[in-house]
Coordinates of C-alpha atoms and ligand atoms in Angstrom, one line a residue:
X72 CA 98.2 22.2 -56.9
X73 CA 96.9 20.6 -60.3
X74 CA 94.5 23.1 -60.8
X75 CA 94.0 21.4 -64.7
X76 CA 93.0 17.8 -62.9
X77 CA 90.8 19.9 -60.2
X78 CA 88.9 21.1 -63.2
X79 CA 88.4 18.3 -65.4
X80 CA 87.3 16.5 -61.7
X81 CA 85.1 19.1 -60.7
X82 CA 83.3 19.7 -64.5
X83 CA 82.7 15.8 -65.3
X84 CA 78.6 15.2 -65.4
X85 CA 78.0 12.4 -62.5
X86 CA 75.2 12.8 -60.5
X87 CA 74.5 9.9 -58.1
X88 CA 74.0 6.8 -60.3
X89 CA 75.3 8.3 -63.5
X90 CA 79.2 8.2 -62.3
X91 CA 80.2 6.5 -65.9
X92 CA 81.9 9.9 -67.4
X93 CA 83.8 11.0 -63.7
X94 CA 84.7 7.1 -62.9
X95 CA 86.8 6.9 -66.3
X96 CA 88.5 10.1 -65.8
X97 CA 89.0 8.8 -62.2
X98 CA 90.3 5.2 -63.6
X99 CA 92.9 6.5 -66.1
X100 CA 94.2 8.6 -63.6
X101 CA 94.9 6.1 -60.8
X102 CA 95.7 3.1 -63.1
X103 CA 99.5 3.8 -63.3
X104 CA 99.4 4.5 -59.6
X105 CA 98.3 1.6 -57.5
X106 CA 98.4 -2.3 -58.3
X107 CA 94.7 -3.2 -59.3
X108 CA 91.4 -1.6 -60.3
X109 CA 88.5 -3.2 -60.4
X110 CA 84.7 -1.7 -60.2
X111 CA 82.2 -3.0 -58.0
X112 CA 78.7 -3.9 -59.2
X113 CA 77.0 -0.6 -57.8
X114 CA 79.5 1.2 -60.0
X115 CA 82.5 2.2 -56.9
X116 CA 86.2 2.3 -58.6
X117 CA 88.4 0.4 -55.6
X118 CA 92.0 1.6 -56.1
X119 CA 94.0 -1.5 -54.2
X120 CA 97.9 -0.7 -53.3
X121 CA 99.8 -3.1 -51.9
X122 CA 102.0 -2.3 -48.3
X123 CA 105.4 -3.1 -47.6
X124 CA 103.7 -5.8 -45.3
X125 CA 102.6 -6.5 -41.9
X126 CA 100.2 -3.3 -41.9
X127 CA 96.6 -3.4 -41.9
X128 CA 93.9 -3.3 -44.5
X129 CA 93.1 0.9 -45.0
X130 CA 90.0 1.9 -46.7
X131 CA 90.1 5.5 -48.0
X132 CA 87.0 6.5 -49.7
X133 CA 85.8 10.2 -51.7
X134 CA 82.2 9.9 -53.3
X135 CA 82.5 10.5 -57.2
X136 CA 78.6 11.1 -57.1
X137 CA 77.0 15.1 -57.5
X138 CA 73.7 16.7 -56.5
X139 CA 71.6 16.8 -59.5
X140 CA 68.3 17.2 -61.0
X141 CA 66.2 14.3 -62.9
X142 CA 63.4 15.3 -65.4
X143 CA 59.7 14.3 -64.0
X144 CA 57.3 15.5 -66.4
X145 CA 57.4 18.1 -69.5
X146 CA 54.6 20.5 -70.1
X147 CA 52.7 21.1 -73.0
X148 CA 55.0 23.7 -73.3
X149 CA 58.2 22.4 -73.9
X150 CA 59.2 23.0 -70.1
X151 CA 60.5 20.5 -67.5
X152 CA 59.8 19.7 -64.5
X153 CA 62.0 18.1 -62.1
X154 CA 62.9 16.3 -59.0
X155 CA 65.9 16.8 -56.9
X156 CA 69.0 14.0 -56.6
X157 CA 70.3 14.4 -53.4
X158 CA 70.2 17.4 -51.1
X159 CA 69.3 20.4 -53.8
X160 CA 67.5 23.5 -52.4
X161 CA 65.1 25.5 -54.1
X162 CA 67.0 28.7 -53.0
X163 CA 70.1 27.5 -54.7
X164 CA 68.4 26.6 -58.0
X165 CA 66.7 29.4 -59.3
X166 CA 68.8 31.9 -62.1
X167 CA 71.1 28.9 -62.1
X168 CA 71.8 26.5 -65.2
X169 CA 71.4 22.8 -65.2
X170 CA 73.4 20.7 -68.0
X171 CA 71.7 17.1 -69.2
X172 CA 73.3 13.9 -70.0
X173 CA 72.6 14.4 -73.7
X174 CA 74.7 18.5 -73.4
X175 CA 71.1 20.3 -73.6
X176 CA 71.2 23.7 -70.9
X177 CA 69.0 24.4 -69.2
X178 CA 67.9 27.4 -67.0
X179 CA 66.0 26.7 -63.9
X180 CA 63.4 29.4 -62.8
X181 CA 60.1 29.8 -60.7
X182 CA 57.0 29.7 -61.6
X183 CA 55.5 33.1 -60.9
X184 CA 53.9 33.7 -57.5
X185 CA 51.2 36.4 -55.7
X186 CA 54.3 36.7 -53.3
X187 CA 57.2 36.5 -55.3
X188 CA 59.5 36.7 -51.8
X189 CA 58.5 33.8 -50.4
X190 CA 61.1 30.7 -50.4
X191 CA 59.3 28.2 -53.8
X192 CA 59.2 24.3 -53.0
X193 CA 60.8 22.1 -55.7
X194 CA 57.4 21.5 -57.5
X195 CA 57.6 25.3 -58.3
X196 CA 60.7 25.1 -60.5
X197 CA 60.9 24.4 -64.3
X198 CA 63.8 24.5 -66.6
X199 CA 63.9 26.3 -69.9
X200 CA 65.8 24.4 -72.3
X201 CA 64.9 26.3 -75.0
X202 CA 62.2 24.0 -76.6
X203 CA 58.8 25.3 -78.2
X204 CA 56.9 23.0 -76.8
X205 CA 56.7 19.1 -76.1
X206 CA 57.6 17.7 -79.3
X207 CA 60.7 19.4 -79.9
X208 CA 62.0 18.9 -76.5
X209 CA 65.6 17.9 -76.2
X210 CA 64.6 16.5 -72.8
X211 CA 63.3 13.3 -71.9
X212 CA 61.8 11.9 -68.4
X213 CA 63.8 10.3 -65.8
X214 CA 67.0 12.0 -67.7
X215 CA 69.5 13.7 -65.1
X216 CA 71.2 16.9 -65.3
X217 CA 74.2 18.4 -63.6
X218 CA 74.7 21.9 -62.3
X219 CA 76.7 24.5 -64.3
X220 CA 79.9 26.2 -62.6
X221 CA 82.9 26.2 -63.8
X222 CA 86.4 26.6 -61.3
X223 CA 87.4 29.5 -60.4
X224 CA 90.6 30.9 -58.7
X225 CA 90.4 33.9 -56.1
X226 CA 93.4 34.7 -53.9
X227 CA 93.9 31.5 -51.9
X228 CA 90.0 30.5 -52.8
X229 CA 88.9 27.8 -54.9
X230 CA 85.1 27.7 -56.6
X231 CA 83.4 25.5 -58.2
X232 CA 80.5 23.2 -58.7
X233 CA 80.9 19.8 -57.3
X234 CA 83.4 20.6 -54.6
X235 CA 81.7 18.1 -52.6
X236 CA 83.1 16.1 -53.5
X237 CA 85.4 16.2 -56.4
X238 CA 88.4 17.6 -54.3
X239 CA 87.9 14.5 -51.8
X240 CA 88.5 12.3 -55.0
X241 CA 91.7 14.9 -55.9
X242 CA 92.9 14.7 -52.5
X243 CA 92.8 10.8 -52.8
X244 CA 94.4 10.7 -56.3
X245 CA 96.9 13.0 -54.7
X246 CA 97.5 10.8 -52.0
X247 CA 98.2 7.5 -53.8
X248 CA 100.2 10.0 -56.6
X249 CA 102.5 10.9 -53.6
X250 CA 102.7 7.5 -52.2
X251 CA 104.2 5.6 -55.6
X252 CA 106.1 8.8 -56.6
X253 CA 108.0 9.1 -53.7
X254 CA 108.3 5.4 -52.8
X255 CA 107.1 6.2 -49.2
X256 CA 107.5 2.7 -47.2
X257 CA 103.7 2.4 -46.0
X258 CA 103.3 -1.2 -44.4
X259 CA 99.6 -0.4 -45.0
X260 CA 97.2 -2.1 -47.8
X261 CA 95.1 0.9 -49.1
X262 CA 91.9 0.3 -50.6
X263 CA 91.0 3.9 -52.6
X264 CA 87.5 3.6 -52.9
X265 CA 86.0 6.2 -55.4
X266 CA 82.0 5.7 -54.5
X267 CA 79.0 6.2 -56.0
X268 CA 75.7 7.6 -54.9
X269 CA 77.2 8.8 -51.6
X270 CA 74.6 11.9 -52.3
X271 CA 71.0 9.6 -51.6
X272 CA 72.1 7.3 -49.1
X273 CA 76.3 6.3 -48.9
X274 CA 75.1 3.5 -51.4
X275 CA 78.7 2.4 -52.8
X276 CA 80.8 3.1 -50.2
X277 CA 78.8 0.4 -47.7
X278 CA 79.1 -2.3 -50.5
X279 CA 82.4 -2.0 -51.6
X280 CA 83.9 -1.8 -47.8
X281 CA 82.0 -4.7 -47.3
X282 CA 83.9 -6.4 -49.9
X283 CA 87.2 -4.9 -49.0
X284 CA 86.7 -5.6 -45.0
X285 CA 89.3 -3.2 -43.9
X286 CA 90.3 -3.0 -40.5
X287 CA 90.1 0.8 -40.4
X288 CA 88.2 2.8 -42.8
X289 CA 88.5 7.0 -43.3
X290 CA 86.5 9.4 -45.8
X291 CA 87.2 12.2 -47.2
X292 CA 84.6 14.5 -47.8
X293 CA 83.7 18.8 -47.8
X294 CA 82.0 19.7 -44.2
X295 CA 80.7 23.1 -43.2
X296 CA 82.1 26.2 -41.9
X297 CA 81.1 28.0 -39.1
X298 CA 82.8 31.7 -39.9
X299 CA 79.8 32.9 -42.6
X300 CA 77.2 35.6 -41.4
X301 CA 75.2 33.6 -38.4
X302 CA 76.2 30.0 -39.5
X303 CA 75.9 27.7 -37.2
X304 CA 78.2 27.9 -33.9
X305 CA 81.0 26.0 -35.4
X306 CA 84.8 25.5 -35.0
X307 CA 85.6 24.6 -38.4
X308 CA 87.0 27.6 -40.5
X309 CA 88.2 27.7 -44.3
X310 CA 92.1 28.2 -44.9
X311 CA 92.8 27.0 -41.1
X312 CA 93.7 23.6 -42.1
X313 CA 92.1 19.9 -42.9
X314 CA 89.2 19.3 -40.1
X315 CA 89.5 16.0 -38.6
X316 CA 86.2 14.8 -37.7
X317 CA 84.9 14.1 -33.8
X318 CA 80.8 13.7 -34.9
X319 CA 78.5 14.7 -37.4
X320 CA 75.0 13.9 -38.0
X321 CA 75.3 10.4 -39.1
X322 CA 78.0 8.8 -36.7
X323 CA 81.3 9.3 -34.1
X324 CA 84.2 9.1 -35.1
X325 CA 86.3 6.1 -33.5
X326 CA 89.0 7.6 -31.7
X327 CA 91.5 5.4 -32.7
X328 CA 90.9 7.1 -35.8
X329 CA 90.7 10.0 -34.7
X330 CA 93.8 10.0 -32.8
X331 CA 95.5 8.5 -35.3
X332 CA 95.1 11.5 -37.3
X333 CA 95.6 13.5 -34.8
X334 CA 98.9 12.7 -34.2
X335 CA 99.4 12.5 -38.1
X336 CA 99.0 16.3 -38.3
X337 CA 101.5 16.9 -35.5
X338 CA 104.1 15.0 -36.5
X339 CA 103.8 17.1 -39.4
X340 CA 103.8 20.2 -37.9
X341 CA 100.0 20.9 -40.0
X342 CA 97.2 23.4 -38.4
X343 CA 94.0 21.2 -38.4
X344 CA 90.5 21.5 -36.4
X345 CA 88.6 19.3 -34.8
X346 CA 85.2 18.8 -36.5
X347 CA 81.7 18.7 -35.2
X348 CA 79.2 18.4 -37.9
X349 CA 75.8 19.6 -36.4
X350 CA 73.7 17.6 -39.9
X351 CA 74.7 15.9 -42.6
X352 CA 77.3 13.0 -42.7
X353 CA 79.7 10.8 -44.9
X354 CA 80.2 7.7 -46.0
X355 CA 82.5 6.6 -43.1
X356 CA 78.9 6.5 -41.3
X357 CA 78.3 3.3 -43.3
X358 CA 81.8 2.2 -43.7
X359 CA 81.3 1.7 -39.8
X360 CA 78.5 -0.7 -40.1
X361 CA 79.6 -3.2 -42.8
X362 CA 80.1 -6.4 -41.1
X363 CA 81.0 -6.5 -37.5
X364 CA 82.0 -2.8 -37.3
X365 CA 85.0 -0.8 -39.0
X366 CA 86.6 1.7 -36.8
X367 CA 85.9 4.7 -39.1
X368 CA 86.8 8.3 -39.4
X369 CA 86.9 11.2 -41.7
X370 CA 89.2 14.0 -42.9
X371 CA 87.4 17.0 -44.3
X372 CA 88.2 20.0 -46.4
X373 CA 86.0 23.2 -44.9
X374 CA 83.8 24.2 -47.5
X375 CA 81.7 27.2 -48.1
X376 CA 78.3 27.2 -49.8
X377 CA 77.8 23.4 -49.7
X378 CA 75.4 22.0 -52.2
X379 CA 75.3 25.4 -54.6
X380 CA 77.2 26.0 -57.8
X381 CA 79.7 28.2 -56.1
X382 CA 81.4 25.7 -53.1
X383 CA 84.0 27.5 -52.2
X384 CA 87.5 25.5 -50.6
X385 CA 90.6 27.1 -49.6
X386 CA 93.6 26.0 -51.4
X387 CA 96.0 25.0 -48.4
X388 CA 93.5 23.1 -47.0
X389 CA 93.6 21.1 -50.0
X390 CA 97.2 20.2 -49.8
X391 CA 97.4 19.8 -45.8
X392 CA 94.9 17.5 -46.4
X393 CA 96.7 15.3 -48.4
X394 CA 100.0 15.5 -46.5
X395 CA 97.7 14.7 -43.3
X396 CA 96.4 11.2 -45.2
X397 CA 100.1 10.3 -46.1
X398 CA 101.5 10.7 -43.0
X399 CA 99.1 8.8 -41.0
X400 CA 99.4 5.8 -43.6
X401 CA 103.3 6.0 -43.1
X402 CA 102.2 5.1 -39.5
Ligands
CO283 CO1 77.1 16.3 -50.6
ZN284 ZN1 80.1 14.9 -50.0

């Protein structure tokens, strides 16, 4: 595992519609890898390797885009308020830092209440970045900020910020790494789509598949667990293997797709689980709708604590995942 590329993935600043600083990052590493590059106007990297020939057109695609925070209004003060980018919870914010565009920190805290164990809304929460008031704030409206949490290795664990979904762009890096390094014969043309603003609304991924026009398309993306004190009755567990997805809240997965990965993790003899998402979905869900359908799927990596600092992956998963994706393009 390439623990230093997990990190410098997982620590780049990109909240949806900021992905300038990850998509570089992203674009030196796959340049060497694949046979063109080219960004599309909402700001998606498409990563295009040719096949052998004869295949079909494969659209992979891992959203470069993070939860963040965006600066509304700053008091008289010198603190900020702020609204959320994408799905960030009040319970997950406060004691935590926030990191700007510009390198200012911030910490994010509540305003104080009459019942100070109540769960705040959004509106209650300010960030201290050390300003005296609203002249000499470092902070500006409208500017976004990224959480702060760096990686962290325990036992077979992985934590970090930005999980979700950094090590879907790792495990698709990895992918097209093992496919050119060890000259594996795939008859496939693979589109890697890197995409943005996945986090409010799957924005890149629809626009570049409907450029691409694949005939299948698959994303890889963090889903839920369901062995946490009383999580939701779910299946999927972390450290049992790559979860290959049957439905989430957003869409079904075709089951040519499906099966096709299915049978991709047998044939190499990798544990996996069958994934039902109860909320929350992908960007296959949109992949599925550009033009007159894509049959559409998803490989996830269980993740704990999605959408906090601290989302938690388990190595192995990582890996099978990636060896799942290369087998099934061998196919
Ligand atoms: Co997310
Ligand atoms: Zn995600």
């Amino acid at each position: 595992m390439n623990l230093d590329l997990l990190e410098k993935l997982t620590q780049t600043f990109g909240p949806s519609g900021y992905e300038d600083a990850i998509r570089d990052i992203i674009h030196a590493e796959v340049a060497p890898l694949v046979d063109e590059v080219r960004i599309d106007p909402l700001g998606s990297l498409v990563a295009y390797r040719r096949g052998t020939g004869g295949g079909q057109k494969i659209a992979l695609a891992a959203h470069m885009d993070e939860i963040g925070v965006m600066a509304t209004y700053v008091e008289e003060q010198g603190y900020v308020r702020f609204t959320s980018i994408g799905g960030v919870r009040p319970l997950n914010c406060v004691g935590n830092r926030v990191c700007f565009a510009n390198g200012v920190v911030g910490v994010v805290s509540v305003e104080r209440r009459d019942d100070a164990n109540s769960l705040p809304a959004l509106q209650h929460l300010y960030i201290d970045v050390g300003a005296t008031g609203r002249e000499d704030c470092p902070v500006a409206v409208g500017d976004p900020g990224q959480f702060i949490g760096p990686l962290v290795r325990q036992g077979k664990r992985l934590v970090s910020k930005t999980m979700d979904d950094r090590v879907g762009c790792y495990v698709l890096i990895e992918v097209l790494r093992q496919l050119t390094a060890t000259a594996v014969e795939t008859p496939h043309d693979v589109y890697a789509i890197f995409s943005t603003q996945e986090e409010i609304g799957l924005m890149g991924a629809r626009t570049s598949a409907f450029r691409v026009d694949p005939d299948m398309a698959i994303s890889i993306d963090v889903t839920g667990t369901g062995d946490t004190p009383k999580a939701l009755p779910m299946a999927v567990e972390l450290g049992k293997g790559p979860a290959i997805k049957v439905k989430d809240g957003g869409m079904i997965a075709h089951p040519l797709v499906r099966d096709r990965l299915v049978a991709a993790a047998k044939e190499a003899g990798l544990p996996y689980q069958m994934e039902i998402l109860l909320g929350g979905s992908t960007d296959a869900a949109a992949m599925q709708l550009v033009r007159a359908g894509v049959p559409s799927g998803c490989v996830s990596i269980p993740c704990r604590f999605v959408h906090s600092p601290s989302e938690m992956v388990d190595e192995a998963d990582v890996e099978n995942a990636i060896t799942l994706l290369v087998t099934a393009l061998r196919a």
